[in-house]
Coordinates of C-alpha atoms in Angstrom, one line a residue:
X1 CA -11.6 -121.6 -110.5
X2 CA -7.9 -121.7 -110.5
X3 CA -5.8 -120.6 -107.5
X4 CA -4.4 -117.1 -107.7
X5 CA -0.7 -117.1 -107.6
X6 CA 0.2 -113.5 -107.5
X7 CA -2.2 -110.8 -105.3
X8 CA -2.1 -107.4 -104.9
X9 CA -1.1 -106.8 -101.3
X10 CA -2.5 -103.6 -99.7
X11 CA -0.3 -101.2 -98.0
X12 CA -2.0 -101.0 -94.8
X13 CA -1.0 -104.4 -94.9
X14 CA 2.6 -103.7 -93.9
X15 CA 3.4 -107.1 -91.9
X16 CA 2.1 -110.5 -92.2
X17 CA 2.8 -112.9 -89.5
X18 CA 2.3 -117.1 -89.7
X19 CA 0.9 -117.8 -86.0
X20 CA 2.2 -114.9 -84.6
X21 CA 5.9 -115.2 -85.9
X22 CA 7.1 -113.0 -89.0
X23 CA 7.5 -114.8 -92.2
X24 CA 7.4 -111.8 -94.5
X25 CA 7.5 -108.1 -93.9
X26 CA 6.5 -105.0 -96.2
X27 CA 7.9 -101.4 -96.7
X28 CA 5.1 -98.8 -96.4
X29 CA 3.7 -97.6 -99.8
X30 CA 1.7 -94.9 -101.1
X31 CA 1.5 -97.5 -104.0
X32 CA 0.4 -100.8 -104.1
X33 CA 3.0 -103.6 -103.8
X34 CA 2.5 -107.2 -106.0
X35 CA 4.0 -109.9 -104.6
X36 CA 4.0 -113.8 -105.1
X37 CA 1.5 -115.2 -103.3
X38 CA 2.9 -118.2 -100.4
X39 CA 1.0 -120.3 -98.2
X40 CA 2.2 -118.7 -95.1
X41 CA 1.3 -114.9 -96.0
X42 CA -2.3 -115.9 -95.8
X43 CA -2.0 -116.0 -92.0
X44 CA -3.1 -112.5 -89.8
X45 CA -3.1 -114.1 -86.2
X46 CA -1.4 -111.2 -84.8
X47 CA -3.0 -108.7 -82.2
X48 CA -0.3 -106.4 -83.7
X49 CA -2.3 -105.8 -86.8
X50 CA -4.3 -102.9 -85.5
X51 CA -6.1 -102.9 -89.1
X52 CA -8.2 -106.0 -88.0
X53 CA -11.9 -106.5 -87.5
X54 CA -11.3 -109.8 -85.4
X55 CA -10.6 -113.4 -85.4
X56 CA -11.4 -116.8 -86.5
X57 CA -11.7 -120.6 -85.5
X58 CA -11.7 -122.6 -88.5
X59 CA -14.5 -125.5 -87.6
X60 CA -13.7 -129.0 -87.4
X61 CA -14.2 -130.5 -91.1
X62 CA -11.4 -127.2 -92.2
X63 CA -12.6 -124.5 -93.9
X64 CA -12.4 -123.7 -97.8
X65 CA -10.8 -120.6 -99.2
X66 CA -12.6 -118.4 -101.8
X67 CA -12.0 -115.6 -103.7
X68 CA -14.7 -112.3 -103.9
X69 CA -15.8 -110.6 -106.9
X70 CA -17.0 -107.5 -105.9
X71 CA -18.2 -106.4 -109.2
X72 CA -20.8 -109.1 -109.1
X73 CA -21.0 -109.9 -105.4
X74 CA -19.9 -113.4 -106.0
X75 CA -17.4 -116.0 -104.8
X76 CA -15.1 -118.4 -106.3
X77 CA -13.5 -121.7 -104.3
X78 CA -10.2 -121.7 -104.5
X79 CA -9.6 -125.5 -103.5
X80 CA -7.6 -124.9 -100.5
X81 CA -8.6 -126.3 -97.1
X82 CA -7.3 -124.6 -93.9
X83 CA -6.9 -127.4 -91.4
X84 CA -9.7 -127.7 -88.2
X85 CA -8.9 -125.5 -85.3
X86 CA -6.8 -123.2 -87.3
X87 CA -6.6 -119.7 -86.1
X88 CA -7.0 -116.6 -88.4
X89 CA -7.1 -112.7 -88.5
X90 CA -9.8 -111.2 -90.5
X91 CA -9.6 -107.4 -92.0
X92 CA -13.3 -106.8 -93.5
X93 CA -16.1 -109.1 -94.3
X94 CA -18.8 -109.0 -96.9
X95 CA -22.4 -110.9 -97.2
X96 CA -23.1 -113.0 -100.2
X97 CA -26.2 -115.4 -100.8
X98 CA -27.0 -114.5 -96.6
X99 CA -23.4 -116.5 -96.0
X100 CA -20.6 -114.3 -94.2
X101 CA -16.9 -114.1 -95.6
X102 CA -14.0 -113.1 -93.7
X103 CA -11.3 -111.6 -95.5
X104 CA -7.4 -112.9 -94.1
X105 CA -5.5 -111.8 -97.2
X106 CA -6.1 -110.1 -100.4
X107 CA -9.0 -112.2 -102.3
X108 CA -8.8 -114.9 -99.8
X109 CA -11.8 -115.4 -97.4
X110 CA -13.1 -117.5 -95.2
X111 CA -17.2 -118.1 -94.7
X112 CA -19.2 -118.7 -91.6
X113 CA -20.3 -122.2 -92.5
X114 CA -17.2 -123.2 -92.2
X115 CA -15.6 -120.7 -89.3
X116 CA -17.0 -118.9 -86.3
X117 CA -15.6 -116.0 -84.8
X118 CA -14.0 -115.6 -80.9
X119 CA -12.3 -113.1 -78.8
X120 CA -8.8 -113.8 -78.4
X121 CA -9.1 -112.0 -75.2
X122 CA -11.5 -115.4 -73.5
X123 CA -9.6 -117.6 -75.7
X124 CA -6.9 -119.9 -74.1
X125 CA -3.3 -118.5 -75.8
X126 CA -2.3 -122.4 -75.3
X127 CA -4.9 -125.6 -75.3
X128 CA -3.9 -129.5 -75.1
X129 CA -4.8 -130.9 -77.6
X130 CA -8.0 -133.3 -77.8
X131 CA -7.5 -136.9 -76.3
X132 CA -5.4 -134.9 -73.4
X133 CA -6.4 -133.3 -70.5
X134 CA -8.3 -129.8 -71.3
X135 CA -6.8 -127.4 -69.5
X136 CA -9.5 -126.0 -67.0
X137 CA -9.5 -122.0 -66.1
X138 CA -12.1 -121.6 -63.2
X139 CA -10.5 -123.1 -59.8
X140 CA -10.6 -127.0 -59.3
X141 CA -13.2 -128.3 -56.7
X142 CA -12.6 -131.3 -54.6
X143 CA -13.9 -134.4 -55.6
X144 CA -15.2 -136.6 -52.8
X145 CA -17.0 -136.7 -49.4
X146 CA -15.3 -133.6 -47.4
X147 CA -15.0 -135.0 -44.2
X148 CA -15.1 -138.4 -44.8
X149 CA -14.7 -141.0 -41.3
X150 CA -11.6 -142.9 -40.9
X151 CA -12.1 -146.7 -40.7
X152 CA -10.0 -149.6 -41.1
X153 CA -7.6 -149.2 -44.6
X154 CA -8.3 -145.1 -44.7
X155 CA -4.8 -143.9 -45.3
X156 CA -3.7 -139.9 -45.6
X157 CA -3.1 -137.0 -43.9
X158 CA -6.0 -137.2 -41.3
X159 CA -4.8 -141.0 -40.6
X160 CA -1.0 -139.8 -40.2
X161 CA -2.5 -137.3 -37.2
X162 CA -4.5 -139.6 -35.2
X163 CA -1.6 -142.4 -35.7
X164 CA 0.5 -139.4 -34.3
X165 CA -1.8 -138.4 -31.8
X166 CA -1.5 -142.3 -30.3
X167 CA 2.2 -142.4 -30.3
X168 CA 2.2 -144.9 -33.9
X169 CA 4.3 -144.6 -36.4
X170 CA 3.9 -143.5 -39.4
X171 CA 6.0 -145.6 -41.7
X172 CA 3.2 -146.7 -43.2
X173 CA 0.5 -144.1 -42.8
X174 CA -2.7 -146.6 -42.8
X175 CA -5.7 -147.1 -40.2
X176 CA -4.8 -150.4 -38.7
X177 CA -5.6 -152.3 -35.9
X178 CA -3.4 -150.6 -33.9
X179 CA -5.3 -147.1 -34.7
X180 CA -8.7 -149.0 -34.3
X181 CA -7.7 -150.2 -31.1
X182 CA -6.2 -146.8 -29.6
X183 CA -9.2 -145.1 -31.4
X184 CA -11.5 -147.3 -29.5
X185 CA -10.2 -147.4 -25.6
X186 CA -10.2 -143.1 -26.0
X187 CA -14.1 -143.2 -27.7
X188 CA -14.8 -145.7 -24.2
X189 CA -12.7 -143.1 -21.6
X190 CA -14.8 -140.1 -23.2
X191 CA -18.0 -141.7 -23.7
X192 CA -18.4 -141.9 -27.2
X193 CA -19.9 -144.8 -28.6
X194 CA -17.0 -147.5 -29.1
X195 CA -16.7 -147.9 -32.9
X196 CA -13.3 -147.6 -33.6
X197 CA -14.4 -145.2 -36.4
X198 CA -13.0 -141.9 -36.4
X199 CA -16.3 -139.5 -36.4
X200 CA -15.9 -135.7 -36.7
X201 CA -16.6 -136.0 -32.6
X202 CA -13.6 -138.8 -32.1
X203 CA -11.5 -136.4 -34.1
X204 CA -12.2 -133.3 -31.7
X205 CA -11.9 -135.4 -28.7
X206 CA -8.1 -135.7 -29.7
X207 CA -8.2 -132.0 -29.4
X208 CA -8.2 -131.5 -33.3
X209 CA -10.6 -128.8 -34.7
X210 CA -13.6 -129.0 -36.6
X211 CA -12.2 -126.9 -39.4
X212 CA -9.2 -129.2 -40.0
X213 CA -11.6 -132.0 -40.2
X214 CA -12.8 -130.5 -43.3
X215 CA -10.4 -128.3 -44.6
X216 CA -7.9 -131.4 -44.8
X217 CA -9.9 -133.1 -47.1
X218 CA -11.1 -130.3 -49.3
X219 CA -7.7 -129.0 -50.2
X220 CA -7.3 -128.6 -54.5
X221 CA -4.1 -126.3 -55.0
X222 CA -5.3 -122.7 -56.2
X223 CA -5.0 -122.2 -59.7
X224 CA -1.6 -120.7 -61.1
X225 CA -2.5 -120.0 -64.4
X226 CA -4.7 -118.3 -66.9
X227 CA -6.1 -118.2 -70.8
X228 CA -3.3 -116.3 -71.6
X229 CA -0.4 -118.6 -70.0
X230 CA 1.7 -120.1 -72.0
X231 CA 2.8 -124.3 -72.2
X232 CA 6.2 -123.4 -70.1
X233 CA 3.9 -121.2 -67.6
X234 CA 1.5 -124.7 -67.4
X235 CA 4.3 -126.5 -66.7
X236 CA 6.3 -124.2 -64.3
X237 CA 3.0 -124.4 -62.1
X238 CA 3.5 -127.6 -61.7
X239 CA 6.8 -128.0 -60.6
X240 CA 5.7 -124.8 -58.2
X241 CA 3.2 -126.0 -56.4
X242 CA 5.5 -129.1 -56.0
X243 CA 8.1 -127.5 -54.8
X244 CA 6.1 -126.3 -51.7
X245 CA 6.0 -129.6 -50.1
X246 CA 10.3 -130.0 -50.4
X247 CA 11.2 -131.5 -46.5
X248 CA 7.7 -132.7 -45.8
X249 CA 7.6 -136.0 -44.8
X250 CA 6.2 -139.4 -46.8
X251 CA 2.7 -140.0 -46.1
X252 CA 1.0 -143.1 -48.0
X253 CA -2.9 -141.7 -49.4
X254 CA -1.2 -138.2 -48.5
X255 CA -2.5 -135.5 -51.2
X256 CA -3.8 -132.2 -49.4
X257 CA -2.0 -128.6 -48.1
X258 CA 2.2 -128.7 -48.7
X259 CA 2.3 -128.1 -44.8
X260 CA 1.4 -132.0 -44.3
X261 CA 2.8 -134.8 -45.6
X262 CA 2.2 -136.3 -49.4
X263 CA 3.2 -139.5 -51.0
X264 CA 4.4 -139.5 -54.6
X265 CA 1.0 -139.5 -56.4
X266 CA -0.3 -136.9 -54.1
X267 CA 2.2 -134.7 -54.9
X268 CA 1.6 -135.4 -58.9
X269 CA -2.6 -134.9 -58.1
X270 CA -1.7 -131.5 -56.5
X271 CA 0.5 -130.3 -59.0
X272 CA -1.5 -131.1 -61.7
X273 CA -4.7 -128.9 -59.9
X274 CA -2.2 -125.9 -59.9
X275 CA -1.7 -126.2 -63.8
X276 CA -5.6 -126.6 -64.2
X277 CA -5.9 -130.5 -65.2
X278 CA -8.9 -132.5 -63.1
X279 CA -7.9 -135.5 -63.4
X280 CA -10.8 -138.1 -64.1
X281 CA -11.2 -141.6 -61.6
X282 CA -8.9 -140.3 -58.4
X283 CA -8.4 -137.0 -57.1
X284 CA -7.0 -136.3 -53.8
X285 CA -10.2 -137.7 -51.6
X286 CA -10.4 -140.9 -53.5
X287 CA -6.5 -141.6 -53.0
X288 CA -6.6 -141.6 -49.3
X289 CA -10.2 -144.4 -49.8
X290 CA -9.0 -148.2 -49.2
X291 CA -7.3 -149.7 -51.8
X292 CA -6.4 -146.4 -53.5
X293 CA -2.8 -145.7 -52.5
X294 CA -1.4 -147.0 -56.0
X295 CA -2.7 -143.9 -57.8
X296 CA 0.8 -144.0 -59.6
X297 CA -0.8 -146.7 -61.5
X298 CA -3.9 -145.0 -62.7
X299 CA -1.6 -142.2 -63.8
X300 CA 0.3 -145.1 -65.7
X301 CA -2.5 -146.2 -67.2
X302 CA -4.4 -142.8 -67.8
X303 CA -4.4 -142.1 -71.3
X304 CA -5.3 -138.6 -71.2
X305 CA -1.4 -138.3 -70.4
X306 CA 0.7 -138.6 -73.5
X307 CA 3.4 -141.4 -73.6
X308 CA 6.5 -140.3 -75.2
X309 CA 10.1 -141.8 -75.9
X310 CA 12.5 -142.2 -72.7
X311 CA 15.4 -140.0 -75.0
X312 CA 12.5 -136.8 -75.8
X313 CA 11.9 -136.7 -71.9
X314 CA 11.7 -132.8 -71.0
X315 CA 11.1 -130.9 -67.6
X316 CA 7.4 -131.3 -66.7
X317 CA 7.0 -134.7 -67.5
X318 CA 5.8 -137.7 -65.1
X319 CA 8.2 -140.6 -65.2
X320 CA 7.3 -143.7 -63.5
X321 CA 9.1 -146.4 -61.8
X322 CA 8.3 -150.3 -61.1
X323 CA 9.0 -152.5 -57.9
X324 CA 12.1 -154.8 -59.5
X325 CA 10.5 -157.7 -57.8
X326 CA 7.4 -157.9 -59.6
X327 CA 7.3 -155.6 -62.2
X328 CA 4.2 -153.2 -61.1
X329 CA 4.3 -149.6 -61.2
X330 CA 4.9 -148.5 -58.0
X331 CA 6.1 -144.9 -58.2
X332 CA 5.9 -141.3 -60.0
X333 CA 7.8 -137.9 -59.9
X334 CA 8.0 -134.8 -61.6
X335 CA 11.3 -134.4 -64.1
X336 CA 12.8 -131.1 -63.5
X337 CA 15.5 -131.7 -66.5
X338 CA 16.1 -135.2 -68.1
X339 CA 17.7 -137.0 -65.2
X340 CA 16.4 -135.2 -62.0
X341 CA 13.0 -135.4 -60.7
X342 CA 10.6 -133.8 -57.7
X343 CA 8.7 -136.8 -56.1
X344 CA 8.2 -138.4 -52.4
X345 CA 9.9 -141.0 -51.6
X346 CA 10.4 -142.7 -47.7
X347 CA 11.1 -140.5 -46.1
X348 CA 10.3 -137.4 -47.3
X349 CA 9.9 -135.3 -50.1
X350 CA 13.0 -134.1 -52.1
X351 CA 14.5 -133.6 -55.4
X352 CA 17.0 -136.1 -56.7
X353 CA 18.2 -138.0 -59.5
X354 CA 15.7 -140.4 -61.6
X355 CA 18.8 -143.2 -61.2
X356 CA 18.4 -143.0 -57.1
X357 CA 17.2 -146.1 -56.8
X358 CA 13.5 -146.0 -56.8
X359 CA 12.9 -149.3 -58.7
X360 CA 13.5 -149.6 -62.5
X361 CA 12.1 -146.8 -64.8
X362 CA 9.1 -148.2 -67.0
X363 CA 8.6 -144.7 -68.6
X364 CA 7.6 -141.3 -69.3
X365 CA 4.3 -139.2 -70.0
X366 CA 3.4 -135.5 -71.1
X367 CA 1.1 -133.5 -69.3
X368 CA 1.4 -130.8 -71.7
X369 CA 1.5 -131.4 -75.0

């Protein structure tokens, strides 16, 4: 059948909006109005439309337009597709053949074999896109054993307080032999066996509690968002939760509450849990695990992160940095405009400029598309 090119709009129809924005708009009529039909007047996503019935998700392989004759309870393709994942407002619907059609402008319908209906109010108002991180919308759990031991190359928060309990510095916040070797004269003076493991009972013999033990470890930032937060709200989250651990010092493996220390891709892990991405292969356990500090470079190479031109940088993106000596990723922080960044850097964490000498920049990825 050939596609309509004039309808007869309705006048209960009085505004038409193209994903919520107003593209046309309609005086009230006792009449009806006839207008030139345009691609964008077929869209009704708009909760202002009291006159709706409910909405639509147009399925992945897009969904066909048809026309209804009501005199003969038929239907007629128009030979339009409406692309996958499209949204749409529906007024009335009608059953032909035991297939349902949506109505989303006068004579154009949708069916259900090629849509399905949802409630906008459990629907996210803003989704990455597939091949990125799904935005999650029930808290984050830790991933990890929750009160892991500390053994020779554990790094992190837990390590930093013992190495401070002994009088070691923290320049480098890794079990070493030095640790092992204090950890193992106090285990001998208290009678514990001598290990030079840090067991939950080592850890309360340095007068730390039994509740830090765990809670340490089993810190994911609460949740700052919701289905109806918006891209900017995702990414203001981020920088948020950041921003709580401004002064704190540099801990390497750090990544657990903004009242300890945190190293850059800490900071980045518990950021991201406050805008709802779990990210996949480190969390905030694994990075203080032996070998693991580097987590700058699994964010580098995490896909699930969009890479994007140095000169479209925005605020919420990650930008990463390489050791001039050997070219390997060696760095991350948060931009908070094109040239100044949240991150932690020795010593401590701090906002400053992405040319402050923190190696040469290889780069710059989207969390939110």
């Amino acid at each position: 059948m050939k596609k309509l090119n004039r309808v007869v709009l309705l006048a209960s129809f009085s505004t038409i909006l193209l994903l919520g924005q107003p593209v046309s708009t309609y005086a009230q009529s006792t009449e009806q109005d006839s207008f030139a039909f345009t691609e964008s007047t077929k869209t009704l996503l708009s909760s202002e439309n009291t006159n709706s019935s409910g909405y639509l998700r147009v399925k992945s392989w897009g969904a066909m337009e048809y026309s209804y004759l009501s005199d003969s309870n038929d239907v007629n393709q128009l030979g339009t597709i409406l692309p996958s994942g499209s949204e749409w407002k529906y007024s009335s619907t009608v059953v032909v053949d035991g297939v349902t059609y949506y109505q989303i402008a006068t004579d154009i319908w949708l069916n259900s074999n090629d849509s399905t209906t949802y409630d906008p109010s459990q629907s996210p108002a803003y989704q990455n896109p597939s091949g990125m991180y799904q935005i999650q919308y029930t808290q984050i759990q830790p991933q990890g054993n929750v009160g892991y031991d500390l053994y020779s190359g554990v790094e992190g928060v837990k390590v930093a307080l013992v190495r401070g309990h002994f009088g070691l510095s923290n320049k480098h916040t890794i079990y070493d032999s030095a640790c092992i070797n204090a950890v193992r004269n106090l285990q001998s003076r208290v009678g514990l066996p001598v290990t030079g493991i840090t067991d939950l009972a080592t850890w309360k013999a340095m007068g730390f509690s039994e509740s830090d033990w765990y809670d340490i470890d089993s810190y994911v930032a609460p949740l700052a968002i919701n289905k109806q937060s918006t891209r900017s709200d995702y990414v203001e989250a981020m920088i948020n939760q950041a921003r709580q651990y401004l002064g704190q010092p540099w801990y390497s493996g750090g990544s657990s509450y903004p009242y300890y220390g945190v190293d850059c891709s800490g900071l980045v892990t518990q950021s991201l849990y406050a805008a709802g991405i779990d990210t996949s292969g480190y969390s905030s356990i694994q990075h203080a695990q032996p070998g693991n500090e580097w987590n700058s470079r699994l964010m580098w190479q995490d896909n699930n992160f969009q890479s994007i031109r140095f000169a479209d940088r925005q605020r919420g993106d990650l930008i990463f940095f390489t050791d001039p000596s050997t070219g390997v990723i060696w760095h991350v922080g948060i931009l908070l405009d094109g040239n100044t960044m949240i991150d932690s850097w020795p010593s401590k964490v701090q906002i400053s400029s992405i040319w402050s000498n923190r190696g040469n920049i290889a780069g710059v990825k989207r969390v939110f598309y």
